[in-house]
Each structure stands twice: as C-alpha cells, then as structure tokens.
Coordinates of C-alpha atoms and ligand atoms in Angstrom, one line a residue:
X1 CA 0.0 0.0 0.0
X2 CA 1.5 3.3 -1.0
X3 CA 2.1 6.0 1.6
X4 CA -0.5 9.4 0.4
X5 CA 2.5 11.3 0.7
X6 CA 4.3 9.2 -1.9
X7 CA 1.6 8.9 -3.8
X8 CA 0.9 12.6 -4.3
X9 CA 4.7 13.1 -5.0
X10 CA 4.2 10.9 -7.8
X11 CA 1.1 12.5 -9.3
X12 CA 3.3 16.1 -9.0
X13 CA 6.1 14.5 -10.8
X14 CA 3.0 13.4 -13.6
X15 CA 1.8 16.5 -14.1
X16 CA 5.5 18.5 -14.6
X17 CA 5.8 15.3 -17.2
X18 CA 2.8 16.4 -19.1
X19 CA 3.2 19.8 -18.8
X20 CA 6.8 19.7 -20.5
X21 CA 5.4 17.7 -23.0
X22 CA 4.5 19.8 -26.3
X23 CA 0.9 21.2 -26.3
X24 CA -1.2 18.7 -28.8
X25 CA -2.6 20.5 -32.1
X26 CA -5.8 22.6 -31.4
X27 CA -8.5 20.0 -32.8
X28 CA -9.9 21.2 -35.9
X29 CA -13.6 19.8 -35.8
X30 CA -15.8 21.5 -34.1
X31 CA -18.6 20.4 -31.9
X32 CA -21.6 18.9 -33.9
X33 CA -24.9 18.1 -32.4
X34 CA -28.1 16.3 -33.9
X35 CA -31.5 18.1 -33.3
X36 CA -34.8 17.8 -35.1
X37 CA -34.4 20.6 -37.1
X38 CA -30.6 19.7 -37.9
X39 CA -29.7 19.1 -41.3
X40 CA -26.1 17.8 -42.6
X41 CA -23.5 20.4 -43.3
X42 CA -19.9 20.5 -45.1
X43 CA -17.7 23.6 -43.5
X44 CA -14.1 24.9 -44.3
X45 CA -13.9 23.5 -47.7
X46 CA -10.5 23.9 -50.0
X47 CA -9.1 22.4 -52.9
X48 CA -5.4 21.9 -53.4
X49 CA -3.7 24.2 -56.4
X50 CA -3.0 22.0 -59.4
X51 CA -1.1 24.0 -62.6
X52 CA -0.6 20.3 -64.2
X53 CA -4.1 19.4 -65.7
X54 CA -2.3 16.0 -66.6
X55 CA -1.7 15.6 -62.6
X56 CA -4.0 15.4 -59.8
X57 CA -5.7 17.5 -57.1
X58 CA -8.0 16.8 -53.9
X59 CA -10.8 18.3 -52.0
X60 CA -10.9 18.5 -48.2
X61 CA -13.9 20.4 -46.0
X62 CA -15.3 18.9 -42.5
X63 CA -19.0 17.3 -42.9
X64 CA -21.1 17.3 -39.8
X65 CA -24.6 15.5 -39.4
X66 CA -26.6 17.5 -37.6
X67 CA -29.7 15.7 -38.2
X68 CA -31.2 13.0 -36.5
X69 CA -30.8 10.0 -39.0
X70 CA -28.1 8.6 -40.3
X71 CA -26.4 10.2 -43.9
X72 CA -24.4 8.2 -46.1
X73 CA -22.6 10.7 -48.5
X74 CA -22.2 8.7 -51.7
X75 CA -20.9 11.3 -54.4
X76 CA -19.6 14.3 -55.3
X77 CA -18.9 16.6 -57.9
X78 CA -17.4 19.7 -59.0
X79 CA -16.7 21.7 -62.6
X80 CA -13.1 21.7 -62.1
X81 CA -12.8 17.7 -62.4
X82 CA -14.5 15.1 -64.5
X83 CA -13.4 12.8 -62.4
X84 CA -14.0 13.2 -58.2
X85 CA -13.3 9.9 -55.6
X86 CA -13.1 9.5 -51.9
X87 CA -9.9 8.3 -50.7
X88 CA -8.5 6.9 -47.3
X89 CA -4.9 7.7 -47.0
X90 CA -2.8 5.9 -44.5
X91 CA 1.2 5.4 -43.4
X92 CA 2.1 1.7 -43.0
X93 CA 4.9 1.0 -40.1
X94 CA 7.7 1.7 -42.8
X95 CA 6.1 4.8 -43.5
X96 CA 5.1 4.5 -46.8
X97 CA 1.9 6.5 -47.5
X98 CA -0.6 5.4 -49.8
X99 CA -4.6 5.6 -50.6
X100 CA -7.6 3.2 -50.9
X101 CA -10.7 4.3 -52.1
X102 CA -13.0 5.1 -49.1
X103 CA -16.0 4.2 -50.4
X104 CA -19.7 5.8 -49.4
X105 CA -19.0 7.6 -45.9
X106 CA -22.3 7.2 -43.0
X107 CA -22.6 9.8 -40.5
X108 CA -24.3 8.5 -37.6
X109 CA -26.6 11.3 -36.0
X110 CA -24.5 14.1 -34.6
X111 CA -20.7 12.9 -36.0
X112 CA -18.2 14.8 -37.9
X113 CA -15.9 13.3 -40.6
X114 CA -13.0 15.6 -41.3
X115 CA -11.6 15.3 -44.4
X116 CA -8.3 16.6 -44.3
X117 CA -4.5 16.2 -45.7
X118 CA -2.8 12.2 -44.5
X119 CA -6.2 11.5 -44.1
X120 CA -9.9 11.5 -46.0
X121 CA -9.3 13.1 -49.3
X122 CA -11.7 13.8 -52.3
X123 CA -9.1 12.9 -54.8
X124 CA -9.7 15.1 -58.4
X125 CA -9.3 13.8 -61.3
X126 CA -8.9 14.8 -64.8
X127 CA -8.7 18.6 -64.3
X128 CA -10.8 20.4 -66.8
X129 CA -8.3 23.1 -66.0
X130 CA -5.3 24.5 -63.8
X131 CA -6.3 25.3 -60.4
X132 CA -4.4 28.3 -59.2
X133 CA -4.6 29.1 -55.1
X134 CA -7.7 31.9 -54.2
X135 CA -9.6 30.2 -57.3
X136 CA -12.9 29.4 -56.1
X137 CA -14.6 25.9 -57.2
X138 CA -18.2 24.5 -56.3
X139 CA -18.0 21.1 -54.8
X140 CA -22.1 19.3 -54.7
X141 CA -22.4 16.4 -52.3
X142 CA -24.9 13.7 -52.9
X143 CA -26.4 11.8 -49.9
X144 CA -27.9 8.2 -50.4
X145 CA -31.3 9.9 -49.3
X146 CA -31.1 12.3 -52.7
X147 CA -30.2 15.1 -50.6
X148 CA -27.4 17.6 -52.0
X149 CA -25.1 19.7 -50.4
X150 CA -23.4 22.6 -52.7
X151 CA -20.4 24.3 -51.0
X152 CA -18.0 26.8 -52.3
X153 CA -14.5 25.5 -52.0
X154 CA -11.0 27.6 -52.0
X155 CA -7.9 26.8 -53.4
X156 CA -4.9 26.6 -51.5
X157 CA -1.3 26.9 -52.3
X158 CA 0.8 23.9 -51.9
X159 CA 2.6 26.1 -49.4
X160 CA -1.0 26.8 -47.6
X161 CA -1.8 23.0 -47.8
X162 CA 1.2 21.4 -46.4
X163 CA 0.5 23.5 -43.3
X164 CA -2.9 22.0 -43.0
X165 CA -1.2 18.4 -43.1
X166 CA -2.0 16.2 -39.9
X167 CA 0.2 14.0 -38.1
Ligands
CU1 CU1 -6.3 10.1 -53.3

C-alpha cells in the first residue's frame, strides 16, 4: 500500500511530465450536435492548387450530421474535375503513404468526418483546368437519401496545404 505522501509526490512528478510535453494540435472539428431541425452540413472547404491538368488535385472540408438519422454521403462533384473519388490515406509502419478508395462515408446522427491532408481526401481527377490558389470551385455532395449539399471550395497553395497536413 502506498504511503498518500508518496503517492501525491508521484502525481506532482506526472503532471511537470505532461506539462513539458509539447501542447497537442488545437483539434480542428468542431462540436456537432443532432436536433430535429438539424440538417447535414460541409464547412471549411479547400481544394489543393494543381497548374498540371495532366496531374491530380483533392478536396478536403469537415462534414457534420446535424440531423437526427443517419447520412451516407455517396458522391460528389465539381466543374473543375470530370473525375472526383473518396480516398483513405494511410502510413504503414515503414512509413510509406498510400490511398484506398473510401467508399460511401455514413454519418451516424451528430458525428463529424474531417476530411483533411494524410487522411480522408476527395481525390480530383482529370482537371478540366489548372487550379491556381484563391480560385474558387463548387463542390455538390450527394447523400444516399437524394439530398445535395453545394459548397464553395478555395484553393490553397501547396505552401498553404502542407500547413494543414495532420500527423
Ligand atoms: Cu487520393
């Protein structure tokens, strides 16, 4: 049985531990609640500059249900690509990234699904032009309900977008 003295020098030396230890990244989702009169929203949506029509680009915004059933987003689409997927990225213990189509996405009531760089992507392909950062692009989500979602995505620099990369 452990003396309370000790004990409470141990929790002291804890707490220095933790507070020398760096401060973790400010989560970026927000708080998102289901109510009755909730519907599902998309927020902070950018694109990724792409001057290479021949090369790729991807989409990235935070999705919150805010209603009370579940929403299963299935597509999506934009002018600047013919072609738009969802893609999982992932490291493997060597460190090698690489992505895997994500398929549909279901939102239980009051979740968020980031999407975001290392992570949930909308990958964009075949350009039907170069994307320069500030362009703006409309991005239309498609819910297996038949719901849509249009929201106005900015391009980011691949400066901007390396900064927004999480680890
Ligand atoms: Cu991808």
């Amino acid at each position: 049985m452990m003396k309370p003295g000790l004990a409470l020098a141990v929790l002291m030396t804890l707490a220095a531990c933790s507070a020398q230890a760096p401060a973790p990244p400010a989560p970026k989702a927000l708080s998102c609640e289901a109510s009755a009169t909730g519907a599902v929203t998309a927020e902070g949506a950018w694109l990724r500059e792409q001057k290479d029509i021949n090369a790729s680009s991807a989409a990235y915004f935070s999705l919150c249900n805010g209603g009370t059933a579940p929403a299963t987003l299935t597509d999506l689409s934009t002018p600047v690509a013919a072609i738009a997927m969802f893609h999982q990225s992932s490291r493997d213990d060597k460190g090698i990234v690489s992505m895997a189509p994500a398929g549909e996405i279901t939102l239980a009531p009051g979740e968020r699904v980031v999407f975001a760089p290392g992570g949930r992507h909308v990958m964009l392909m075949s350009l039907r032009g170069p994307i320069a950062s500030g362009d703006h692009a409309e991005l239309t989500l498609r819910f297996a309900d038949g719901a849509t979602i249009a929201v106005d995505a900015v391009a980011k620099s691949n400066v901007e977008a390396a900064t927004q990369e999480d680890h």
